[in-house]
Amino acid sequence: MKRHFGIFGGRYVPELLIPALEELENEYKLAKNDPRFKREFKYHLNSFAGRPTPLTLADNLTKKLGGAKIYLKNEGLNHTGAHKITHCIGHALMAKRMGKGRIIAETGAGQHGLASAAVAARFGLSCTVYMGETDIIRQRPNVFWMKSLGAEVVPVRNGNKTLKDAVNAAIRDWIENVDNSYYLLGSVVGPHPYPTMTRDFQSVVGKEARKQILKEEKKLPDIVTACIGGGSNAMGIFSGFINKDTVELVGVEAGGTDSTIGKHSSRITGGSIGVVEGYKSIFLQDKDGQLQKTHSIAAGLDYAGLGPEIAYLHSKNRIRIKKASDAEALNAFKMLSRYEGIFPALESAHAIAYAIKKAPRIGKDKIIIANISGRGDKDLFIIASAFKDKNFGSFLKDESERREYHE
Ligand SMILES: *Cc1c(COP(=O)(O)O)cnc(C)c1O
């Protein structure tokens, strides 16, 4: 298995973790070619996650924009509301196969923690989720759900008390408990073999989409677009089309509010090459290699690193990377809700924003597939506040007075 994607990727970890990564790589090589593992993975994708997800023609939006036909790959219909459950099932099956009874995860927005807690409950594994204290305060609903699923959520009080600090705490735990614990990473990031494994698990999305569009249109799309946080939903859908040069692959990063440091999460705009969190890629970092502050209205895009394979494919000009601002994402959310009856996650709304901009500029004979990485229910509080919904604000206030939250 290749450890690098061009100059990107690799495995830059403390010596102590090398044997664990080798064990994982060797076991994955076996699992990948094991018909029983493949069968089991597929079984749980179908019967637990809800795959295959549909490819929906956005008829009304297409007519409204008057250009290319827009199709939506609706990953939001997965159990727990996003694409993440797919690779979490793959990793949980690996943990079982390797005889590890415990999952360690770290989470920023809580989405990965939620998917990890769900698969742990389903597969009878215990689960510890590290989360910065600041994020715990910001993402209370996901913390509540993780605990309801039986996970232990450990508040991290070091540094900025956000994702970066949670990653460090998770790695410390893994070093101490490597014998019985499986480190479940949330995206196509981290040291080899994680980016490859997570991409492979997510590639089912691309395979489904390719089959679905061929059935519907008898030809491949002209453009496939997906939002990019770490890059797992993008690598998932892109991998179904990557061997066809005529299909343009467009990743969309978070443009935030403007292009100054701290106001966006576009690694391509403001990043540089470095080694952080065990892998080489493009990071938003300062001169000393410290990760910079990032921002996005979409919690899942608010990350300073970029999956190494994404960085590589971008350097080879195989994928193009664009950005959408907070305001454009909110507008895309509004349009998809009103015209198609679908609430996209704010992350996914970035890809929709690109499709909305692009479709009218190209011909009606063209086809765009936009990946809806997740559904928008989780963003209720952020969206209601962004739309300045006074009624929702007073509902929250009244509700806290009306209900019994304390003994
Ligand atoms: C986590 C998340 C993302 C970002 O992660 P990727 O690895 O870039 O896919 C995007 N959309 C949703 C709905 C998410 O939960």
CSV table of C-alpha atoms and ligand atoms in Angstrom, one decimal:
chain,number,residue,atom,x,y,z
A,1,MET,CA,0.0,0.0,0.0
A,2,LYS,CA,1.4,3.4,-0.9
A,3,ARG,CA,2.2,5.6,2.1
A,4,HIS,CA,2.4,8.8,0.3
A,5,PHE,CA,0.3,10.7,-2.3
A,6,GLY,CA,3.1,12.5,-4.2
A,7,ILE,CA,4.9,14.5,-1.5
A,8,PHE,CA,1.8,14.5,0.8
A,9,GLY,CA,0.7,12.0,3.4
A,10,GLY,CA,3.1,9.7,5.2
A,11,ARG,CA,3.3,8.7,8.8
A,12,TYR,CA,4.8,11.3,11.2
A,13,VAL,CA,4.1,9.9,14.6
A,14,PRO,CA,5.9,9.0,17.9
A,15,GLU,CA,8.0,5.9,17.6
A,16,LEU,CA,5.6,4.1,20.0
A,17,LEU,CA,2.8,4.2,17.5
A,18,ILE,CA,4.6,2.8,14.5
A,19,PRO,CA,3.8,-0.9,15.5
A,20,ALA,CA,0.1,0.0,15.9
A,21,LEU,CA,-0.1,1.6,12.5
A,22,GLU,CA,1.8,-1.3,10.9
A,23,GLU,CA,-0.6,-3.7,12.5
A,24,LEU,CA,-3.6,-1.7,11.2
A,25,GLU,CA,-2.1,-1.6,7.7
A,26,ASN,CA,-1.4,-5.3,7.6
A,27,GLU,CA,-4.8,-6.2,9.0
A,28,TYR,CA,-6.5,-3.8,6.5
A,29,LYS,CA,-4.7,-5.4,3.6
A,30,LEU,CA,-6.2,-8.8,4.6
A,31,ALA,CA,-9.7,-7.4,5.3
A,32,LYS,CA,-9.8,-5.5,2.0
A,33,ASN,CA,-9.6,-8.8,0.1
A,34,ASP,CA,-11.6,-10.9,2.5
A,35,PRO,CA,-15.1,-11.6,1.0
A,36,ARG,CA,-16.5,-12.0,4.5
A,37,PHE,CA,-15.4,-8.6,5.6
A,38,LYS,CA,-16.7,-7.1,2.4
A,39,ARG,CA,-20.0,-8.8,2.8
A,40,GLU,CA,-20.4,-7.7,6.4
A,41,PHE,CA,-19.5,-4.1,5.5
A,42,LYS,CA,-22.1,-4.1,2.8
A,43,TYR,CA,-24.7,-5.7,5.1
A,44,HIS,CA,-24.3,-3.0,7.7
A,45,LEU,CA,-24.3,-0.2,5.2
A,46,ASN,CA,-27.6,-1.4,3.8
A,47,SER,CA,-29.3,-2.6,7.0
A,48,PHE,CA,-28.0,0.0,9.5
A,49,ALA,CA,-26.8,3.1,7.7
A,50,GLY,CA,-29.6,3.1,5.0
A,51,ARG,CA,-27.5,2.8,1.9
A,52,PRO,CA,-27.7,3.2,-1.0
A,53,THR,CA,-28.7,6.8,-0.7
A,54,PRO,CA,-30.7,8.3,-3.6
A,55,LEU,CA,-29.5,10.5,-6.4
A,56,THR,CA,-32.2,13.1,-6.8
A,57,LEU,CA,-32.8,15.3,-9.8
A,58,ALA,CA,-33.2,18.9,-8.5
A,59,ASP,CA,-35.8,19.7,-11.1
A,60,ASN,CA,-37.1,22.9,-9.7
A,61,LEU,CA,-33.7,24.4,-9.0
A,62,THR,CA,-32.5,23.4,-12.4
A,63,LYS,CA,-35.5,25.2,-14.1
A,64,LYS,CA,-35.1,28.2,-11.9
A,65,LEU,CA,-31.4,28.6,-12.8
A,66,GLY,CA,-31.9,27.8,-16.5
A,67,GLY,CA,-28.6,26.0,-17.1
A,68,ALA,CA,-27.0,22.6,-16.4
A,69,LYS,CA,-29.1,19.9,-14.9
A,70,ILE,CA,-28.4,19.5,-11.2
A,71,TYR,CA,-28.5,16.1,-9.4
A,72,LEU,CA,-28.1,15.7,-5.7
A,73,LYS,CA,-26.4,12.7,-4.0
A,74,ASN,CA,-28.3,12.7,-0.8
A,75,GLU,CA,-25.9,11.4,1.9
A,76,GLY,CA,-28.1,13.3,4.5
A,77,LEU,CA,-30.4,10.3,4.4
A,78,ASN,CA,-27.9,8.1,6.1
A,79,HIS,CA,-28.5,7.1,9.7
A,80,THR,CA,-27.1,9.9,12.0
A,81,GLY,CA,-27.6,12.3,9.2
A,82,ALA,CA,-24.4,12.4,7.2
A,83,HIS,CA,-21.8,10.4,5.2
A,84,LYS,CA,-19.6,9.8,8.2
A,85,ILE,CA,-21.5,6.7,9.4
A,86,THR,CA,-20.2,4.9,6.3
A,87,HIS,CA,-16.5,5.0,7.2
A,88,CYS,CA,-17.3,4.6,10.9
A,89,ILE,CA,-18.9,1.3,10.2
A,90,GLY,CA,-15.8,0.2,8.2
A,91,HIS,CA,-13.5,1.2,11.1
A,92,ALA,CA,-15.7,-0.4,13.7
A,93,LEU,CA,-15.6,-3.7,11.8
A,94,MET,CA,-11.8,-3.4,11.7
A,95,ALA,CA,-11.7,-2.8,15.5
A,96,LYS,CA,-13.8,-6.0,16.0
A,97,ARG,CA,-11.6,-7.9,13.6
A,98,MET,CA,-8.5,-6.8,15.5
A,99,GLY,CA,-10.0,-7.8,18.8
A,100,LYS,CA,-10.1,-4.2,20.2
A,101,GLY,CA,-13.0,-3.6,22.5
A,102,ARG,CA,-12.6,0.1,22.7
A,103,ILE,CA,-12.9,3.0,20.4
A,104,ILE,CA,-11.1,6.4,20.9
A,105,ALA,CA,-12.3,9.3,18.9
A,106,GLU,CA,-11.8,13.1,18.9
A,107,THR,CA,-14.4,15.5,17.7
A,108,GLY,CA,-14.7,19.2,17.1
A,109,ALA,CA,-18.3,19.9,16.0
A,110,GLY,CA,-19.4,16.6,17.5
A,111,GLN,CA,-20.6,15.0,14.2
A,112,HIS,CA,-17.7,12.5,14.1
A,113,GLY,CA,-18.2,11.8,17.8
A,114,LEU,CA,-21.8,11.1,17.2
A,115,ALA,CA,-21.2,8.6,14.3
A,116,SER,CA,-18.4,6.9,16.4
A,117,ALA,CA,-20.7,6.6,19.4
A,118,ALA,CA,-23.5,5.2,17.3
A,119,VAL,CA,-21.3,2.4,15.7
A,120,ALA,CA,-19.7,1.7,19.1
A,121,ALA,CA,-23.2,1.1,20.6
A,122,ARG,CA,-24.2,-1.0,17.6
A,123,PHE,CA,-21.1,-3.2,17.6
A,124,GLY,CA,-20.8,-3.5,21.4
A,125,LEU,CA,-17.6,-1.5,21.8
A,126,SER,CA,-16.9,1.0,24.5
A,127,CYS,CA,-16.2,4.5,23.2
A,128,THR,CA,-14.3,7.5,24.6
A,129,VAL,CA,-14.7,10.8,22.8
A,130,TYR,CA,-12.2,13.7,23.4
A,131,MET,CA,-13.7,17.1,22.9
A,132,GLY,CA,-12.3,20.6,23.7
A,133,GLU,CA,-14.2,22.3,26.5
A,134,THR,CA,-15.0,25.2,24.2
A,135,ASP,CA,-16.5,22.9,21.7
A,136,ILE,CA,-18.6,21.1,24.4
A,137,ILE,CA,-20.2,24.4,25.2
A,138,ARG,CA,-20.8,25.3,21.6
A,139,GLN,CA,-22.1,21.8,20.5
A,140,ARG,CA,-24.3,20.8,23.4
A,141,PRO,CA,-26.9,18.8,21.4
A,142,ASN,CA,-24.2,16.5,20.0
A,143,VAL,CA,-22.7,16.0,23.4
A,144,PHE,CA,-26.1,15.0,24.7
A,145,TRP,CA,-26.6,12.5,21.9
A,146,MET,CA,-23.1,11.0,22.3
A,147,LYS,CA,-23.7,10.4,26.0
A,148,SER,CA,-27.2,8.9,25.3
A,149,LEU,CA,-25.4,6.4,23.0
A,150,GLY,CA,-23.3,5.4,25.9
A,151,ALA,CA,-20.1,7.2,25.0
A,152,GLU,CA,-17.8,8.8,27.6
A,153,VAL,CA,-17.2,12.4,26.5
A,154,VAL,CA,-14.0,13.7,28.0
A,155,PRO,CA,-13.6,17.5,28.2
A,156,VAL,CA,-10.1,18.7,27.1
A,157,ARG,CA,-9.0,21.8,29.0
A,158,ASN,CA,-5.6,22.4,27.4
A,159,GLY,CA,-4.7,25.1,24.9
A,160,ASN,CA,-7.6,26.7,23.0
A,161,LYS,CA,-9.8,23.8,24.3
A,162,THR,CA,-10.9,23.0,20.7
A,163,LEU,CA,-10.2,20.2,18.1
A,164,LYS,CA,-6.4,20.4,18.0
A,165,ASP,CA,-6.2,19.9,21.8
A,166,ALA,CA,-8.7,17.0,21.6
A,167,VAL,CA,-6.5,15.4,18.9
A,168,ASN,CA,-3.5,15.5,21.2
A,169,ALA,CA,-5.5,14.1,24.1
A,170,ALA,CA,-6.8,11.2,22.0
A,171,ILE,CA,-3.3,10.4,20.7
A,172,ARG,CA,-2.0,10.3,24.3
A,173,ASP,CA,-4.8,7.9,25.3
A,174,TRP,CA,-4.0,5.7,22.2
A,175,ILE,CA,-0.3,5.5,23.1
A,176,GLU,CA,-1.3,4.3,26.6
A,177,ASN,CA,-4.0,1.9,25.6
A,178,VAL,CA,-2.9,0.8,22.1
A,179,ASP,CA,-3.4,-2.9,23.0
A,180,ASN,CA,-7.1,-2.8,23.6
A,181,SER,CA,-8.1,0.5,21.8
A,182,TYR,CA,-8.8,1.4,18.2
A,183,TYR,CA,-8.3,5.1,17.1
A,184,LEU,CA,-11.1,6.0,14.9
A,185,LEU,CA,-10.2,9.1,12.8
A,186,GLY,CA,-13.0,11.3,11.4
A,187,SER,CA,-11.9,12.1,7.9
A,188,VAL,CA,-9.3,11.3,5.2
A,189,VAL,CA,-6.6,12.8,7.4
A,190,GLY,CA,-3.9,11.5,9.9
A,191,PRO,CA,-1.0,9.1,9.4
A,192,HIS,CA,-1.0,6.3,6.8
A,193,PRO,CA,-3.0,4.1,6.5
A,194,TYR,CA,-6.0,6.2,7.7
A,195,PRO,CA,-6.5,8.5,4.6
A,196,THR,CA,-6.4,5.4,2.3
A,197,MET,CA,-8.8,3.3,4.5
A,198,THR,CA,-11.3,6.1,5.0
A,199,ARG,CA,-11.3,6.9,1.3
A,200,ASP,CA,-11.8,3.2,0.4
A,201,PHE,CA,-14.7,2.9,2.8
A,202,GLN,CA,-16.3,6.2,1.5
A,203,SER,CA,-15.8,5.1,-2.2
A,204,VAL,CA,-19.1,3.3,-2.0
A,205,VAL,CA,-20.7,6.8,-2.4
A,206,GLY,CA,-18.9,7.4,-5.7
A,207,LYS,CA,-19.7,3.9,-7.0
A,208,GLU,CA,-23.4,4.4,-6.2
A,209,ALA,CA,-23.5,7.8,-7.8
A,210,ARG,CA,-21.8,6.6,-11.0
A,211,LYS,CA,-24.3,3.7,-11.4
A,212,GLN,CA,-27.2,5.9,-10.6
A,213,ILE,CA,-26.3,8.7,-13.1
A,214,LEU,CA,-25.6,6.1,-15.8
A,215,LYS,CA,-29.0,4.6,-15.3
A,216,GLU,CA,-30.7,8.0,-15.3
A,217,GLU,CA,-28.8,9.8,-18.1
A,218,LYS,CA,-26.9,7.1,-19.9
A,219,LYS,CA,-23.8,9.2,-19.6
A,220,LEU,CA,-21.4,10.5,-16.9
A,221,PRO,CA,-21.8,14.0,-15.4
A,222,ASP,CA,-19.7,17.0,-16.5
A,223,ILE,CA,-19.0,18.2,-13.0
A,224,VAL,CA,-19.0,16.5,-9.6
A,225,THR,CA,-18.8,18.9,-6.6
A,226,ALA,CA,-18.5,18.3,-2.8
A,227,CYS,CA,-17.5,20.4,0.2
A,228,ILE,CA,-14.1,19.9,1.7
A,229,GLY,CA,-13.4,19.9,5.5
A,230,GLY,CA,-10.8,17.1,5.8
A,231,GLY,CA,-12.0,15.7,2.5
A,232,SER,CA,-13.8,12.4,3.2
A,233,ASN,CA,-17.2,13.1,1.6
A,234,ALA,CA,-15.3,14.6,-1.4
A,235,MET,CA,-12.9,11.7,-1.8
A,236,GLY,CA,-15.9,9.4,-1.5
A,237,ILE,CA,-17.9,10.7,-4.4
A,238,PHE,CA,-14.8,11.8,-6.5
A,239,SER,CA,-13.4,8.3,-6.4
A,240,GLY,CA,-16.3,7.1,-8.6
A,241,PHE,CA,-15.3,9.4,-11.4
A,242,ILE,CA,-11.6,10.0,-10.9
A,243,ASN,CA,-10.5,7.7,-13.8
A,244,LYS,CA,-12.6,9.7,-16.3
A,245,ASP,CA,-10.8,12.9,-17.3
A,246,THR,CA,-13.9,14.4,-18.8
A,247,VAL,CA,-15.6,14.6,-15.4
A,248,GLU,CA,-14.5,17.8,-13.7
A,249,LEU,CA,-14.1,17.4,-9.9
A,250,VAL,CA,-14.6,20.5,-7.8
A,251,GLY,CA,-14.0,20.7,-4.1
A,252,VAL,CA,-15.5,23.6,-2.2
A,253,GLU,CA,-13.8,25.0,0.9
A,254,ALA,CA,-15.2,27.4,3.5
A,255,GLY,CA,-14.7,31.0,2.5
A,256,GLY,CA,-16.1,32.2,5.8
A,257,THR,CA,-16.7,35.9,6.1
A,258,ASP,CA,-13.5,37.1,4.3
A,259,SER,CA,-10.0,36.0,3.3
A,260,THR,CA,-8.1,37.3,6.4
A,261,ILE,CA,-6.6,34.7,8.8
A,262,GLY,CA,-9.2,33.6,11.3
A,263,LYS,CA,-12.2,34.4,9.2
A,264,HIS,CA,-12.2,31.4,6.8
A,265,SER,CA,-11.0,27.8,6.5
A,266,SER,CA,-9.5,27.8,2.9
A,267,ARG,CA,-6.2,26.0,3.1
A,268,ILE,CA,-5.7,26.6,-0.6
A,269,THR,CA,-6.1,30.4,-0.2
A,270,GLY,CA,-4.0,30.9,3.0
A,271,GLY,CA,-2.2,27.6,3.7
A,272,SER,CA,1.3,26.2,3.3
A,273,ILE,CA,2.9,22.8,3.3
A,274,GLY,CA,3.7,21.3,6.7
A,275,VAL,CA,3.5,18.3,9.0
A,276,VAL,CA,0.8,18.3,11.6
A,277,GLU,CA,-1.2,15.6,13.3
A,278,GLY,CA,0.9,12.8,11.8
A,279,TYR,CA,0.7,13.7,8.1
A,280,LYS,CA,2.2,16.1,5.5
A,281,SER,CA,-0.3,18.3,3.7
A,282,ILE,CA,-1.4,21.9,3.3
A,283,PHE,CA,-2.3,23.6,6.6
A,284,LEU,CA,-3.4,27.0,7.8
A,285,GLN,CA,-0.4,27.6,10.0
A,286,ASP,CA,1.9,30.4,11.2
A,287,LYS,CA,5.7,30.6,10.7
A,288,ASP,CA,6.3,28.2,13.6
A,289,GLY,CA,4.0,25.6,12.3
A,290,GLN,CA,1.2,26.4,14.8
A,291,LEU,CA,-2.2,25.9,13.4
A,292,GLN,CA,-4.1,29.2,12.8
A,293,LYS,CA,-7.5,30.0,13.9
A,294,THR,CA,-10.2,29.1,11.3
A,295,HIS,CA,-13.8,30.0,10.9
A,296,SER,CA,-16.8,28.7,9.0
A,297,ILE,CA,-20.5,28.9,9.6
A,298,ALA,CA,-20.3,25.1,9.0
A,299,ALA,CA,-18.7,23.4,12.0
A,300,GLY,CA,-17.5,20.5,9.9
A,301,LEU,CA,-15.5,22.7,7.5
A,302,ASP,CA,-13.8,24.7,10.3
A,303,TYR,CA,-10.5,22.7,10.2
A,304,ALA,CA,-7.0,23.9,9.5
A,305,GLY,CA,-5.7,20.7,7.7
A,306,LEU,CA,-6.5,19.2,4.3
A,307,GLY,CA,-6.6,15.5,3.5
A,308,PRO,CA,-3.2,14.6,1.9
A,309,GLU,CA,-4.8,12.9,-1.2
A,310,ILE,CA,-6.9,16.0,-1.8
A,311,ALA,CA,-3.7,18.2,-1.6
A,312,TYR,CA,-2.0,15.8,-4.1
A,313,LEU,CA,-4.9,15.7,-6.6
A,314,HIS,CA,-5.1,19.5,-6.4
A,315,SER,CA,-1.3,19.8,-7.1
A,316,LYS,CA,-1.8,17.5,-10.1
A,317,ASN,CA,-4.7,19.7,-11.3
A,318,ARG,CA,-7.1,16.7,-11.2
A,319,ILE,CA,-9.4,18.5,-8.8
A,320,ARG,CA,-10.2,22.2,-8.7
A,321,ILE,CA,-10.8,23.9,-5.4
A,322,LYS,CA,-13.2,26.8,-5.0
A,323,LYS,CA,-14.7,28.4,-2.0
A,324,ALA,CA,-18.1,29.6,-0.9
A,325,SER,CA,-18.7,32.2,1.8
A,326,ASP,CA,-20.9,31.8,4.9
A,327,ALA,CA,-23.5,34.1,3.2
A,328,GLU,CA,-23.5,32.0,-0.1
A,329,ALA,CA,-23.9,28.8,1.9
A,330,LEU,CA,-26.9,30.3,3.8
A,331,ASN,CA,-28.4,31.4,0.5
A,332,ALA,CA,-27.9,27.9,-0.9
A,333,PHE,CA,-29.5,26.4,2.2
A,334,LYS,CA,-32.5,28.6,1.6
A,335,MET,CA,-32.8,27.9,-2.1
A,336,LEU,CA,-32.5,24.1,-1.7
A,337,SER,CA,-35.1,24.1,1.1
A,338,ARG,CA,-37.6,26.2,-0.8
A,339,TYR,CA,-37.2,24.7,-4.3
A,340,GLU,CA,-36.5,21.0,-3.5
A,341,GLY,CA,-37.8,20.4,0.0
A,342,ILE,CA,-34.3,19.4,1.2
A,343,PHE,CA,-32.4,20.9,4.2
A,344,PRO,CA,-28.7,20.4,3.4
A,345,ALA,CA,-26.2,20.6,6.2
A,346,LEU,CA,-24.4,23.9,6.2
A,347,GLU,CA,-21.2,22.1,5.1
A,348,SER,CA,-23.0,20.6,2.1
A,349,ALA,CA,-24.6,24.0,1.3
A,350,HIS,CA,-21.1,25.1,0.2
A,351,ALA,CA,-21.2,22.6,-2.6
A,352,ILE,CA,-24.7,23.6,-3.5
A,353,ALA,CA,-23.6,27.2,-3.6
A,354,TYR,CA,-21.0,26.3,-6.2
A,355,ALA,CA,-23.6,24.4,-8.3
A,356,ILE,CA,-26.0,27.3,-8.1
A,357,LYS,CA,-23.3,29.7,-9.4
A,358,LYS,CA,-22.0,27.3,-12.1
A,359,ALA,CA,-25.2,25.9,-13.5
A,360,PRO,CA,-26.5,29.0,-15.3
A,361,ARG,CA,-23.1,29.6,-16.9
A,362,ILE,CA,-23.0,26.3,-18.7
A,363,GLY,CA,-25.3,24.7,-21.2
A,364,LYS,CA,-28.6,22.8,-20.5
A,365,ASP,CA,-27.0,19.7,-22.0
A,366,LYS,CA,-24.5,19.6,-19.1
A,367,ILE,CA,-24.9,17.7,-15.8
A,368,ILE,CA,-23.7,18.6,-12.3
A,369,ILE,CA,-23.8,16.2,-9.4
A,370,ALA,CA,-23.6,18.0,-6.0
A,371,ASN,CA,-22.9,15.9,-2.9
A,372,ILE,CA,-25.2,16.6,0.0
A,373,SER,CA,-22.8,15.3,2.7
A,374,GLY,CA,-25.4,15.7,5.4
A,375,ARG,CA,-28.8,17.0,6.4
A,376,GLY,CA,-29.4,20.3,8.0
A,377,ASP,CA,-31.3,19.4,11.2
A,378,LYS,CA,-28.2,19.6,13.3
A,379,ASP,CA,-27.7,23.2,12.3
A,380,LEU,CA,-31.1,24.3,13.6
A,381,PHE,CA,-29.7,26.7,16.2
A,382,ILE,CA,-27.1,28.3,13.9
A,383,ILE,CA,-29.6,28.8,11.0
A,384,ALA,CA,-32.4,30.1,13.2
A,385,SER,CA,-29.9,32.6,14.7
A,386,ALA,CA,-28.4,33.5,11.2
A,387,PHE,CA,-31.9,34.2,9.9
A,388,LYS,CA,-32.6,36.2,13.1
A,389,ASP,CA,-35.8,34.2,13.8
A,390,LYS,CA,-37.2,36.1,16.8
A,391,ASN,CA,-39.9,33.5,17.4
A,392,PHE,CA,-37.3,30.7,17.7
A,393,GLY,CA,-35.3,32.8,20.1
A,394,SER,CA,-38.2,33.4,22.4
A,395,PHE,CA,-39.2,29.7,22.1
A,396,LEU,CA,-35.8,28.7,23.5
A,397,LYS,CA,-36.1,31.2,26.3
A,398,ASP,CA,-39.7,30.0,27.3
A,399,GLU,CA,-38.8,26.4,26.9
A,400,SER,CA,-35.9,26.6,29.4
A,401,GLU,CA,-38.3,28.1,31.9
A,402,ARG,CA,-41.1,25.6,31.2
A,403,ARG,CA,-39.2,22.3,31.3
A,404,GLU,CA,-37.7,20.4,34.2
A,405,TYR,CA,-34.0,20.1,33.5
A,406,HIS,CA,-32.9,19.9,37.1
A,407,GLU,CA,-33.6,17.6,40.0
B,1,LIG,C1,-17.9,16.3,9.0
B,1,LIG,C2,-18.7,16.8,7.9
B,1,LIG,C3,-18.1,17.3,6.7
B,1,LIG,C4,-16.7,17.6,6.6
B,1,LIG,O1,-15.8,16.5,6.6
B,1,LIG,P1,-15.2,15.8,5.3
B,1,LIG,O2,-14.2,14.9,5.8
B,1,LIG,O3,-14.6,17.0,4.5
B,1,LIG,O4,-16.3,15.2,4.5
B,1,LIG,C5,-19.0,17.7,5.7
B,1,LIG,N1,-20.3,17.6,5.8
B,1,LIG,C6,-20.9,17.1,6.9
B,1,LIG,C7,-22.4,17.0,6.9
B,1,LIG,C8,-20.1,16.7,8.0
B,1,LIG,O5,-20.7,16.2,9.1
